[in-house]
Coordinates of C-alpha atoms and ligand atoms in Angstrom, one line a residue:
Chain X
M26 CA 0.0 0.0 0.0
I27 CA 1.3 3.4 -0.9
T28 CA -0.2 6.8 -0.3
E29 CA 2.5 9.0 -1.9
T30 CA 1.6 10.3 -5.3
F31 CA 3.6 11.5 -8.4
P32 CA 4.7 15.1 -8.3
A33 CA 2.2 17.4 -10.1
I34 CA 4.6 18.2 -12.9
S35 CA 5.2 14.5 -13.6
R36 CA 1.5 14.0 -13.8
V37 CA 1.2 16.7 -16.3
F38 CA 3.9 15.1 -18.4
H39 CA 2.3 11.7 -18.1
W40 CA -1.1 12.7 -19.3
L41 CA 0.1 15.1 -22.0
M42 CA 2.3 12.5 -23.4
A43 CA -0.2 9.7 -23.0
V44 CA -2.6 11.7 -25.2
L45 CA 0.0 12.6 -27.7
I46 CA 1.5 9.2 -28.1
L47 CA -1.9 7.4 -28.4
A48 CA -2.9 10.1 -31.0
M49 CA 0.4 9.4 -32.9
L50 CA -0.2 5.7 -32.9
F51 CA -3.7 6.1 -34.3
I52 CA -2.6 8.8 -36.8
G53 CA 0.3 6.6 -37.9
I54 CA -1.6 3.3 -38.4
G55 CA -4.5 5.2 -40.0
M56 CA -2.5 7.3 -42.5
V57 CA -0.6 4.4 -44.1
A58 CA -4.0 2.7 -44.9
S59 CA -5.4 5.9 -46.3
L60 CA -5.3 7.5 -49.7
T61 CA -7.1 10.9 -49.3
D62 CA -6.0 11.5 -45.7
Y63 CA -2.5 10.3 -46.0
H64 CA -0.9 13.7 -46.7
W65 CA -2.4 15.8 -44.0
L66 CA -2.0 13.1 -41.5
V67 CA 1.7 12.7 -42.3
S68 CA 2.1 16.5 -42.0
I69 CA 0.9 16.4 -38.4
H70 CA 2.6 13.1 -37.7
K71 CA 6.2 14.4 -38.3
P72 CA 6.1 17.6 -36.1
L73 CA 4.1 15.8 -33.4
G74 CA 6.6 12.9 -33.3
I75 CA 9.5 15.3 -32.9
L76 CA 7.6 17.1 -30.2
I77 CA 7.3 13.8 -28.3
L78 CA 11.0 13.2 -28.7
I79 CA 11.7 16.6 -27.1
L80 CA 9.1 16.1 -24.4
T81 CA 10.6 12.7 -23.6
A82 CA 14.0 14.2 -23.0
I83 CA 12.6 16.9 -20.7
R84 CA 10.5 14.3 -18.9
L85 CA 13.6 12.1 -18.1
I86 CA 15.3 15.1 -16.7
N87 CA 12.3 15.9 -14.6
R88 CA 12.3 12.3 -13.4
Q89 CA 15.7 12.8 -12.0
L90 CA 14.7 16.0 -10.3
N91 CA 11.3 14.8 -9.1
P92 CA 11.6 11.0 -8.5
P93 CA 8.4 8.9 -8.7
P94 CA 6.9 7.4 -5.5
P95 CA 8.3 4.0 -4.5
L96 CA 6.4 0.9 -5.5
P97 CA 4.5 -0.8 -2.6
A98 CA 7.0 -2.6 -0.3
D99 CA 5.1 -5.9 -0.4
L100 CA 4.9 -6.0 -4.3
P101 CA 6.1 -9.5 -5.2
A102 CA 9.4 -9.5 -7.1
P103 CA 8.0 -10.7 -10.5
I104 CA 5.4 -7.9 -10.5
R105 CA 8.0 -5.4 -9.4
A106 CA 10.3 -6.6 -12.2
A107 CA 7.4 -6.4 -14.8
A108 CA 6.6 -2.8 -13.6
I109 CA 10.2 -1.6 -13.8
G110 CA 10.9 -3.4 -17.0
S111 CA 7.7 -2.1 -18.8
H112 CA 8.5 1.4 -17.7
L113 CA 12.0 1.2 -19.1
L114 CA 10.5 -0.2 -22.3
L115 CA 8.1 2.7 -22.5
Y116 CA 10.8 5.3 -22.1
G117 CA 13.0 3.4 -24.6
L118 CA 10.2 3.5 -27.1
M119 CA 9.4 7.1 -26.5
F120 CA 12.9 7.8 -27.7
A121 CA 13.3 5.0 -30.3
V122 CA 10.1 5.4 -32.3
P123 CA 10.5 9.0 -33.2
L124 CA 14.3 8.7 -33.6
V125 CA 13.7 5.8 -36.0
G126 CA 11.1 7.9 -37.9
W127 CA 13.5 10.7 -38.3
A128 CA 16.4 8.4 -39.3
M129 CA 14.3 6.5 -41.8
L130 CA 13.3 9.6 -43.6
S131 CA 16.9 10.7 -43.6
A132 CA 18.0 7.3 -45.1
G133 CA 15.3 7.6 -47.8
A134 CA 16.5 11.1 -48.8
Y135 CA 13.2 12.6 -47.8
P136 CA 13.4 16.1 -46.4
V137 CA 12.4 15.9 -42.7
S138 CA 10.2 19.0 -43.1
L139 CA 8.2 19.9 -40.0
F140 CA 6.4 23.2 -40.9
G141 CA 6.9 26.1 -43.3
A142 CA 10.4 26.1 -44.6
F143 CA 11.8 24.4 -41.5
V144 CA 13.6 21.1 -42.4
L145 CA 15.5 19.1 -39.8
P146 CA 19.0 17.9 -40.8
P147 CA 19.3 14.2 -41.7
I148 CA 20.6 11.9 -38.9
A149 CA 21.4 8.9 -41.1
P150 CA 23.1 8.5 -44.4
H151 CA 21.1 8.2 -47.6
D152 CA 21.1 4.4 -48.1
P153 CA 18.3 2.2 -49.6
T154 CA 18.9 -0.9 -47.4
L155 CA 19.0 1.2 -44.3
Y156 CA 15.8 3.0 -45.3
A157 CA 14.0 -0.3 -45.8
A158 CA 15.3 -1.7 -42.5
L159 CA 14.4 1.5 -40.5
R160 CA 11.0 1.7 -42.2
T161 CA 10.1 -1.8 -41.0
T162 CA 11.6 -1.0 -37.6
H163 CA 9.4 2.0 -37.3
T164 CA 6.3 -0.1 -37.8
V165 CA 7.5 -3.0 -35.5
L166 CA 8.4 -0.7 -32.7
A167 CA 5.2 1.3 -33.0
L168 CA 3.1 -1.9 -32.8
L169 CA 5.2 -3.0 -29.8
F170 CA 4.6 0.5 -28.3
F171 CA 0.9 0.0 -28.6
A172 CA 1.1 -3.4 -27.1
V173 CA 3.1 -2.2 -24.1
I174 CA 0.7 0.7 -23.6
L175 CA -2.2 -1.7 -23.5
A176 CA -0.3 -3.8 -20.9
H177 CA 0.4 -0.6 -19.0
I178 CA -3.2 0.4 -19.0
G179 CA -4.3 -3.1 -18.0
A180 CA -1.8 -3.2 -15.1
A181 CA -2.8 0.3 -13.9
L182 CA -6.4 -0.8 -13.8
L183 CA -5.5 -4.0 -12.0
H184 CA -3.8 -1.9 -9.3
G185 CA -6.8 0.4 -9.1
L186 CA -9.6 -2.2 -9.2
V187 CA -8.2 -5.4 -8.0
F188 CA -5.0 -4.9 -5.9
R189 CA -6.1 -1.5 -4.6
D190 CA -2.6 -0.8 -3.4
G191 CA -2.6 3.0 -4.0
V192 CA -0.4 2.6 -7.2
F193 CA -3.3 3.6 -9.5
H194 CA -4.1 6.7 -7.5
S195 CA -0.6 7.9 -7.6
M196 CA -1.1 9.2 -11.1
P197 CA -4.7 10.1 -12.1
R198 CA -5.2 13.8 -11.5
C199 CA -3.4 16.2 -13.7
T200 CA -3.3 18.8 -11.0
E201 CA -3.1 18.9 -7.3
Chain O
M25 CA -14.3 4.1 -10.3
V26 CA -13.1 2.8 -6.9
E27 CA -12.3 5.3 -4.2
S28 CA -8.7 5.3 -3.1
S29 CA -9.6 6.2 0.4
N30 CA -11.5 2.9 0.5
P31 CA -8.9 0.1 0.4
E32 CA -10.3 -3.2 1.7
P33 CA -10.2 -3.0 5.4
T34 CA -8.9 -6.6 5.6
A35 CA -6.1 -5.9 3.2
R36 CA -2.8 -6.7 4.8
Q37 CA 0.6 -5.4 3.7
D38 CA 2.1 -8.9 3.1
G39 CA 1.7 -9.1 -0.6
S40 CA -1.3 -11.4 -0.3
R41 CA -3.4 -8.9 -2.4
Y42 CA -1.2 -9.8 -5.4
A43 CA -1.8 -13.5 -5.1
L44 CA -3.6 -15.3 -7.9
S45 CA -6.2 -16.5 -5.4
N46 CA -7.1 -12.9 -4.7
L47 CA -7.1 -12.0 -8.4
F48 CA -9.6 -14.7 -9.4
R49 CA -12.0 -14.4 -6.5
T50 CA -15.6 -14.4 -7.8
S51 CA -16.1 -10.9 -6.5
M52 CA -13.2 -9.7 -8.7
L53 CA -14.6 -11.1 -11.9
P54 CA -16.7 -8.1 -12.9
R55 CA -13.7 -5.9 -12.4
L56 CA -11.5 -8.1 -14.4
A57 CA -14.2 -8.1 -17.1
L58 CA -14.3 -4.4 -17.1
I59 CA -10.5 -4.2 -17.6
G60 CA -10.8 -6.6 -20.5
V61 CA -13.5 -4.5 -22.1
V62 CA -11.4 -1.4 -21.8
L63 CA -8.4 -3.0 -23.4
L64 CA -10.5 -4.7 -26.1
A65 CA -12.2 -1.4 -27.0
L66 CA -8.8 0.3 -27.4
A67 CA -7.4 -2.5 -29.5
G68 CA -10.6 -2.6 -31.6
A69 CA -10.4 1.1 -32.3
F70 CA -6.8 0.7 -33.3
A71 CA -7.7 -2.2 -35.7
A72 CA -10.6 -0.2 -37.1
T73 CA -8.3 2.9 -37.7
A74 CA -5.7 0.6 -39.4
G75 CA -8.4 -0.6 -41.8
W76 CA -8.0 -4.2 -40.6
L77 CA -11.8 -4.5 -40.1
S78 CA -12.6 -3.2 -43.6
P79 CA -10.7 -5.3 -46.0
Q80 CA -12.7 -4.1 -49.0
R81 CA -11.3 -0.5 -48.6
L82 CA -9.0 0.7 -51.4
T83 CA -5.5 1.3 -49.8
P84 CA -2.2 2.4 -51.2
E85 CA -0.9 -1.2 -50.8
K86 CA -3.7 -2.5 -53.0
I87 CA -2.9 -0.1 -55.8
V88 CA 0.8 -1.1 -55.7
A89 CA -0.2 -4.7 -55.6
R90 CA -2.3 -4.2 -58.7
F91 CA 0.8 -2.9 -60.6
E92 CA 2.7 -5.9 -59.5
E93 CA -0.1 -8.3 -60.4
Y94 CA -0.3 -6.9 -63.9
N95 CA 3.4 -6.3 -64.7
G96 CA 5.0 -8.9 -62.5
V97 CA 7.3 -8.1 -59.6
H98 CA 10.6 -6.7 -60.9
P99 CA 12.7 -6.5 -57.7
G100 CA 14.4 -3.1 -57.1
F101 CA 12.4 -1.3 -59.8
R102 CA 9.7 1.3 -59.4
R103 CA 6.3 -0.2 -59.6
N104 CA 5.2 2.3 -62.2
H105 CA 7.4 4.4 -64.5
A106 CA 9.8 1.5 -64.1
K107 CA 12.1 2.1 -67.1
G108 CA 14.1 5.3 -66.8
V109 CA 17.5 7.1 -66.7
C110 CA 18.9 9.8 -64.4
V111 CA 19.8 13.3 -65.5
S112 CA 21.2 16.3 -63.8
G113 CA 21.8 20.0 -64.2
V114 CA 20.6 23.3 -62.9
F115 CA 17.5 25.5 -62.6
E116 CA 17.9 29.2 -63.0
S117 CA 15.1 31.4 -61.8
S118 CA 13.7 34.2 -64.0
G119 CA 12.4 36.0 -60.9
E120 CA 8.9 36.2 -62.4
G121 CA 7.4 33.5 -60.1
A122 CA 8.4 35.5 -57.0
A123 CA 5.2 37.6 -57.1
I124 CA 3.0 34.5 -56.7
S125 CA 5.2 32.1 -54.7
R126 CA 7.6 32.8 -51.9
A127 CA 9.5 29.5 -52.6
S128 CA 13.1 30.5 -52.5
L129 CA 14.0 29.0 -55.8
F130 CA 11.7 31.5 -57.6
R131 CA 13.6 34.5 -56.3
P132 CA 15.4 36.6 -58.9
D133 CA 18.8 35.2 -59.5
A134 CA 18.2 32.0 -57.6
S135 CA 19.9 29.0 -59.0
V136 CA 19.6 25.5 -57.6
P137 CA 21.1 22.1 -58.5
V138 CA 18.6 19.7 -60.1
F139 CA 18.6 16.0 -60.8
G140 CA 15.8 14.1 -62.4
R141 CA 14.6 11.1 -64.2
F142 CA 13.2 10.5 -67.7
A143 CA 11.0 7.4 -67.8
L144 CA 8.2 5.6 -69.6
A145 CA 4.8 5.2 -67.8
G146 CA 4.2 1.5 -67.1
G147 CA 5.4 -1.0 -64.5
N148 CA 7.6 -3.1 -66.7
P149 CA 11.2 -2.0 -66.5
F150 CA 12.1 -3.9 -69.7
M151 CA 9.3 -2.6 -71.9
A152 CA 10.3 -1.7 -75.4
D153 CA 10.3 2.0 -76.3
S154 CA 7.5 3.0 -78.7
P155 CA 6.1 6.2 -80.3
A156 CA 2.9 6.0 -78.2
A157 CA 4.6 5.3 -74.9
V158 CA 3.7 8.0 -72.3
R159 CA 7.0 9.8 -71.4
S160 CA 7.7 11.3 -68.0
L161 CA 10.1 13.7 -66.4
A162 CA 10.6 13.8 -62.6
L163 CA 12.7 16.5 -61.0
N164 CA 14.4 17.1 -57.6
F165 CA 15.3 20.7 -56.9
A166 CA 17.7 21.1 -54.0
L167 CA 16.8 24.4 -52.4
P168 CA 18.9 26.1 -49.7
D169 CA 18.4 25.1 -46.0
R170 CA 17.6 21.4 -46.9
E171 CA 14.3 22.2 -48.6
L172 CA 13.4 20.0 -51.6
W173 CA 10.9 20.2 -54.3
R174 CA 10.1 17.0 -56.2
T175 CA 7.7 16.8 -59.1
G176 CA 6.7 14.0 -61.5
M177 CA 5.3 15.1 -64.8
N178 CA 3.9 13.3 -67.8
D179 CA 3.7 14.3 -71.5
I180 CA 0.0 13.9 -71.8
P181 CA -2.4 16.9 -71.6
V182 CA -4.7 15.6 -68.8
F183 CA -4.9 12.6 -66.5
P184 CA -7.5 9.9 -67.5
V185 CA -9.3 9.8 -64.1
K186 CA -10.1 12.1 -61.2
D187 CA -9.4 9.8 -58.2
A188 CA -7.4 6.9 -57.0
Q189 CA -10.3 4.4 -57.4
G190 CA -10.6 5.6 -61.0
F191 CA -6.9 4.9 -61.5
Y192 CA -7.2 1.5 -59.9
D193 CA -10.1 0.6 -62.2
F194 CA -8.3 2.1 -65.2
L195 CA -5.4 -0.3 -64.7
A196 CA -7.8 -3.2 -64.8
A197 CA -9.7 -1.9 -67.8
T198 CA -6.5 -1.3 -69.9
R199 CA -4.8 -4.5 -68.9
P200 CA -4.1 -6.6 -72.0
D201 CA -6.2 -9.8 -72.0
P202 CA -3.7 -12.7 -71.8
K203 CA -5.6 -14.5 -74.6
T204 CA -5.9 -11.7 -77.2
G205 CA -3.1 -9.5 -76.1
K206 CA -5.5 -6.5 -76.2
P207 CA -7.6 -4.9 -73.5
D208 CA -11.1 -6.5 -73.1
P209 CA -13.5 -4.0 -74.8
A210 CA -16.3 -5.0 -72.4
K211 CA -14.2 -4.1 -69.4
M212 CA -13.3 -0.8 -71.0
E213 CA -16.9 0.0 -71.6
A214 CA -17.8 -0.8 -68.0
F215 CA -14.9 1.4 -66.8
L216 CA -16.1 4.3 -69.0
K217 CA -19.6 4.0 -67.6
A218 CA -18.4 3.9 -64.0
H219 CA -16.0 6.9 -64.4
P220 CA -17.9 9.5 -66.5
E221 CA -14.9 11.9 -66.4
A222 CA -12.7 9.4 -68.3
P223 CA -14.1 9.4 -71.9
A224 CA -13.4 13.1 -72.6
A225 CA -10.0 12.9 -70.9
L226 CA -9.0 9.8 -72.9
K227 CA -10.0 11.5 -76.1
L228 CA -7.6 14.3 -75.3
I229 CA -4.9 11.9 -74.4
T230 CA -5.1 9.7 -77.5
G231 CA -5.5 12.7 -79.7
R232 CA -2.5 14.5 -78.4
Q233 CA 0.4 15.7 -80.6
M234 CA 3.0 13.1 -79.8
A235 CA 6.6 14.1 -79.4
E236 CA 9.3 12.3 -81.4
G237 CA 11.5 11.7 -78.4
F238 CA 12.2 12.7 -74.8
A239 CA 14.0 15.9 -75.7
D240 CA 11.1 17.5 -77.7
A241 CA 8.3 16.6 -75.3
T242 CA 6.4 18.9 -72.9
Y243 CA 5.9 17.5 -69.5
N244 CA 2.9 18.5 -67.4
S245 CA 2.1 18.4 -63.7
L246 CA -1.5 17.5 -64.6
N247 CA -2.5 17.9 -61.0
A248 CA -3.1 21.5 -59.8
F249 CA -1.1 23.0 -56.9
E250 CA -1.3 26.3 -54.9
F251 CA 1.5 28.8 -55.1
V252 CA 1.6 30.7 -51.8
D253 CA 3.1 34.3 -51.8
A254 CA 4.7 36.2 -49.0
H255 CA 1.4 37.2 -47.6
G256 CA -0.1 33.7 -47.6
T257 CA -2.3 34.4 -50.7
E258 CA -2.8 31.3 -52.7
T259 CA -2.8 31.1 -56.5
P260 CA -3.9 27.9 -58.3
V261 CA -1.3 26.7 -60.8
R262 CA -0.4 23.8 -63.0
W263 CA 3.1 23.7 -64.3
S264 CA 4.8 22.4 -67.4
V265 CA 8.4 21.9 -68.6
M266 CA 8.7 22.9 -72.2
P267 CA 11.7 22.3 -74.5
V268 CA 13.7 25.4 -75.7
D269 CA 15.1 24.7 -79.2
P270 CA 14.7 21.0 -79.0
P271 CA 17.3 19.1 -81.1
K272 CA 15.9 18.2 -84.5
P273 CA 14.7 14.6 -84.2
D274 CA 17.2 12.6 -86.2
A275 CA 15.9 10.8 -89.2
A276 CA 17.2 7.5 -87.8
P277 CA 14.6 4.8 -87.8
E278 CA 12.9 3.9 -84.6
E279 CA 15.1 0.9 -83.9
G280 CA 15.9 -1.0 -80.8
E281 CA 14.2 -1.6 -77.6
N282 CA 15.7 1.6 -76.1
Y283 CA 15.6 3.9 -79.1
L284 CA 14.0 6.8 -77.1
F285 CA 16.5 6.5 -74.3
D286 CA 19.5 6.1 -76.6
A287 CA 18.5 9.2 -78.6
L288 CA 18.2 11.2 -75.3
A289 CA 21.5 10.0 -74.1
G290 CA 23.2 10.9 -77.4
E291 CA 21.6 14.4 -77.3
L292 CA 22.7 15.0 -73.7
E293 CA 26.2 13.8 -74.4
S294 CA 26.6 16.2 -77.3
A295 CA 25.0 19.3 -75.8
P296 CA 23.0 20.4 -72.7
L297 CA 19.2 20.4 -73.2
R298 CA 17.2 23.4 -72.1
W299 CA 13.7 23.6 -70.9
R300 CA 11.4 26.4 -69.6
L301 CA 9.5 25.8 -66.4
V302 CA 6.2 27.5 -66.9
A303 CA 3.3 27.9 -64.5
T304 CA -0.2 28.3 -65.9
V305 CA -2.3 30.4 -63.5
G306 CA -5.9 29.1 -62.9
E307 CA -8.8 31.5 -62.7
P308 CA -11.9 31.2 -60.6
G309 CA -14.0 28.4 -62.0
D310 CA -10.9 26.4 -63.3
S311 CA -11.0 23.0 -61.6
T312 CA -8.1 22.4 -59.2
S313 CA -9.5 19.1 -57.9
D314 CA -10.0 17.3 -61.2
P315 CA -6.9 16.7 -63.4
T316 CA -9.1 15.3 -66.2
I317 CA -10.4 18.8 -67.0
P318 CA -8.0 21.0 -69.1
W319 CA -7.9 24.7 -68.2
P320 CA -9.1 27.0 -71.1
D321 CA -6.5 28.3 -73.5
G322 CA -5.3 31.8 -72.9
R323 CA -4.7 31.4 -69.2
R324 CA -1.8 33.5 -67.9
K325 CA 1.6 31.8 -68.1
V326 CA 4.5 32.6 -65.9
T327 CA 7.9 31.5 -66.9
L328 CA 9.5 30.5 -63.6
G329 CA 12.9 29.9 -65.0
T330 CA 15.2 27.7 -67.2
L331 CA 16.2 24.2 -66.6
T332 CA 19.4 23.1 -68.1
L333 CA 20.2 19.4 -68.1
D334 CA 23.7 18.4 -69.1
R335 CA 24.4 15.0 -67.6
V336 CA 22.9 11.6 -68.1
E337 CA 23.6 8.5 -66.0
D338 CA 22.0 5.1 -65.7
E339 CA 20.0 4.3 -62.6
E340 CA 22.7 2.2 -61.1
H341 CA 25.2 5.1 -61.1
G342 CA 23.0 8.2 -61.1
P343 CA 21.3 10.0 -58.2
C344 CA 17.6 9.2 -59.2
R345 CA 17.1 5.6 -58.3
D346 CA 16.9 5.6 -54.5
V347 CA 14.5 8.5 -54.1
T348 CA 10.8 8.8 -54.7
F349 CA 9.4 11.7 -56.6
D350 CA 6.5 12.1 -54.2
P351 CA 4.5 15.0 -55.7
L352 CA 3.9 16.4 -52.2
I353 CA 7.5 16.9 -51.3
L354 CA 7.1 20.7 -51.7
P355 CA 9.1 23.7 -50.5
D356 CA 7.5 26.5 -48.5
G357 CA 5.6 28.6 -51.1
I358 CA 4.1 25.6 -53.0
A359 CA 1.2 23.7 -51.4
S360 CA -1.1 20.9 -52.3
S361 CA -4.4 21.7 -54.0
D362 CA -7.8 20.0 -53.2
D363 CA -6.9 17.4 -55.9
Q364 CA -7.3 14.1 -54.0
I365 CA -5.0 12.3 -56.4
L366 CA -2.0 14.1 -54.9
S367 CA -2.4 12.5 -51.5
A368 CA -3.1 9.1 -53.0
R369 CA 0.1 9.4 -55.1
S370 CA 2.1 10.3 -52.0
A371 CA 0.8 7.3 -50.2
A372 CA 1.3 4.9 -53.2
Y373 CA 4.8 6.1 -54.0
A374 CA 5.8 5.5 -50.4
V375 CA 4.6 1.9 -50.6
S376 CA 6.4 1.4 -53.9
F377 CA 9.5 3.0 -52.5
R378 CA 9.5 1.0 -49.3
E379 CA 9.2 -2.3 -51.2
R380 CA 11.8 -1.6 -53.9
E381 CA 14.4 -0.1 -51.4
G382 CA 14.4 -3.4 -49.6
E383 CA 15.1 -5.5 -52.7
T384 CA 18.3 -6.5 -54.4
K385 CA 18.8 -4.2 -57.4
E386 CA 19.4 -5.3 -61.0
P387 CA 20.8 -3.1 -63.6
S388 CA 18.3 -1.1 -65.6
A389 CA 17.4 -1.9 -69.2
V390 CA 19.0 1.4 -70.1
E391 CA 22.7 1.4 -69.4
I392 CA 24.8 4.4 -70.0
A393 CA 28.5 4.0 -70.6
N394 CA 29.9 7.1 -69.0
P395 CA 33.5 7.6 -70.0
G396 CA 35.5 9.2 -67.2
S397 CA 32.3 9.4 -65.1
D398 CA 32.9 10.5 -61.5
A399 CA 29.5 9.1 -60.5
K400 CA 29.3 7.6 -57.1
Ligands
LIG5 C1 6.1 8.7 -30.8 C2 6.3 8.9 -32.0 C3 5.8 8.2 -33.2 C4 4.9 7.2 -33.2 C5 4.1 6.5 -32.1 C6 4.8 6.8 -34.6 C7 3.9 5.8 -35.1 C8 3.8 5.5 -36.4 C9 3.0 4.4 -36.9 C10 2.1 3.5 -36.1 C11 3.1 4.4 -38.3 C12 2.4 3.4 -39.2 C13 3.4 2.3 -39.5 C14 2.9 1.3 -40.5 O1 1.8 0.7 -40.2 O2 3.6 1.0 -41.4 C15 4.0 5.4 -38.6 C16 4.4 5.7 -39.9 C17 5.2 6.8 -40.2 N1 6.0 7.6 -39.4 FE1 5.8 7.6 -37.4 N2 5.6 7.6 -35.4 C18 6.3 8.4 -34.5 C19 7.2 9.4 -34.8 C20 7.6 9.7 -36.1 C21 8.5 10.7 -36.5 C22 9.3 11.6 -35.5 C23 8.6 10.8 -37.8 C24 9.4 11.6 -38.7 C25 9.9 12.8 -38.5 C26 7.7 9.7 -38.3 C27 7.5 9.5 -39.6 C28 6.6 8.5 -40.1 C29 6.3 8.4 -41.5 C30 6.9 9.2 -42.7 C31 5.5 7.3 -41.6 C32 4.8 6.7 -42.9 C33 5.8 6.2 -43.8 C34 5.2 5.6 -45.1 O3 4.1 6.0 -45.5 O4 5.9 4.8 -45.6 N3 7.1 9.1 -37.2 N4 4.5 6.1 -37.5
LIG6 C1 -3.8 7.8 -58.5 C2 -3.0 8.1 -59.4 C3 -1.5 7.6 -59.5 C4 -0.9 6.5 -58.9 C5 -1.6 5.5 -58.0 C6 0.4 6.5 -59.3 C7 1.4 5.6 -58.9 C8 2.7 5.6 -59.2 C9 3.7 4.8 -58.6 C10 3.5 3.7 -57.6 C11 4.9 5.2 -59.0 C12 6.3 4.7 -58.6 C13 6.9 5.5 -57.5 C14 8.2 5.1 -56.9 O1 8.5 3.9 -56.8 O2 9.0 6.0 -56.6 C15 4.7 6.3 -59.9 C16 5.7 7.0 -60.6 C17 5.4 8.1 -61.3 N1 4.2 8.8 -61.5 FE1 2.5 8.2 -60.8 N2 0.7 7.6 -60.1 C18 -0.5 8.3 -60.2 C19 -0.7 9.5 -60.9 C20 0.2 10.2 -61.5 C21 0.0 11.5 -62.2 C22 -1.3 12.3 -62.2 C23 1.2 11.8 -62.7 C24 1.6 13.1 -63.5 C25 1.7 14.0 -63.8 C26 2.2 10.8 -62.4 C27 3.5 10.8 -62.7 C28 4.5 9.9 -62.3 C29 5.8 10.0 -62.7 C30 6.5 11.0 -63.5 C31 6.5 8.9 -62.1 C32 7.9 8.5 -62.2 C33 8.8 9.2 -61.3 C34 10.1 8.7 -61.5 O3 10.7 8.8 -62.6 O4 10.7 8.2 -60.5 N3 1.5 9.8 -61.7 N4 3.4 6.6 -60.0

């Protein structure tokens, strides 16, 4: 049982990014199956993805400054390991998916244009094989991301509805 | 939702609440079911967004699959406009476009490096050149500050259909019947009925003045775009690349599978070829959404600048193979119009590009011997 909650700033990050990332997953999976909506969806997908990359970096710094509450002391080791592991995976994917998106466009010699005349520099060499590999990696990691998010939501609800150990309530509200 | 201030009074801090026996108590089943419903709803919404629940929907992948079905899969090659060569040179702005577009390459005295690709429409990279083959020119303008403009143009006056479904059906209707070697007239008739914009467009296309070669052809964007000026005002345009003093087509007979490409390479090796890039300005009432409808004669033409091409390389050695000429790779100052084909092209080119970039490449049918070439 824990009573401590996440710092308010961490909760803001959590919910803002939860909305952005879920939106990105839906935009991404929807746009590649779409003809008419492909272009405008891609044009929000790219800047939003880079925004997530930036927010992730700031969020990790914030995590150092404002550490999260400890997990319940009596949480069994396997669940504890799953919790820590899945959180690591989530952070890893928050970096990896947008970085791979950026790198794949670089390798495919696409301009990584975000808005107006602003184009990011390439972060990978122009290389067909690399493009193909990164393009597939972007899809695979994004699907893994969605799966881990589902597991995360399932686990949070288990804590809230079944274990009732205070873990669920350490996050919900966006403000104090 | 359950109140946090209301943990079970009996709960002990010994980890027993995490035991499986606690999880699967009868009283917990509705809660577990609720969790299951939430997760299923999210996963279901994701699947629906991905189109996994509507397999009949036309997708970019299906369009590319149709090219492959009809032309065979030729690993490493573009799924359409498969046979081509790379060219490069420079674009020099006239400054005249600056009034309607803020794109930096239209400023007076702007000059940007260009590479491009001449190709034949069709998904077979080994098709024989022929007088009626539709010719294309795709260009990549490298603007300062990493901006790019890519455009793919054809030498026909209008596009045969007004949307992606139309193009998908057009591919089926024009596919030669394996038995007769000719398209099935019944299928063509059904297609023309289903796509009422197509008959008039096809009449313009088959009745066009055909160029002799690549060098004397005019290449048209077909789709409309919007030029955006410094104040954000949009001007609808279609653009064309028109030959300046094209070389006299030599009297040589049309011989060999690659006679069009061979002639082009010969011309480029003897002297640079020059084109004018011309924007036709649409007026209110001119359709921007439907590329089957020509704009009336007499529309204002703005000569944006001169394109000089002076180098030809085959796909293996040139810069044009491992890029896609996605028509919506646009610099600031040029924007998409309401023509739905543009977004569909963008999506389909990405699928074709993704597939071919992962495949082992074979040499193109058109090979250029480049003496002393310093190509990569
Ligand atoms: C958290 C960040 C991101 C998420 C969750 C995400 C997710 C996705 C998903 C689910 C797809 C569809 C994959 C498929 O089914 O094939 C996709 C495609 C794509 N993503 Fe991302 N993405 C992210 C960041 C980025 C970034 C930063 C860029 C580039 C700057 C980018 C560029 C693209 C492009 C261009 C496509 C479509 C490519 C094509 O049509 O071939 N993504 N993304
Ligand atoms: C729904 C309509 C269309 C579809 C589905 C379609 C499909 C394709 C595909 C799959 C490619 C190969 C792309 C690659 O692998 O990089 C391609 C190339 C090309 N398309 Fe289209 N296309 C359409 C309409 C048009 C129109 C309206 C034009 C012209 C003005 C056009 C001009 C070209 C050109 C010039 C190329 C070759 C570019 C190059 O040399 O790399 N297409 N098309």
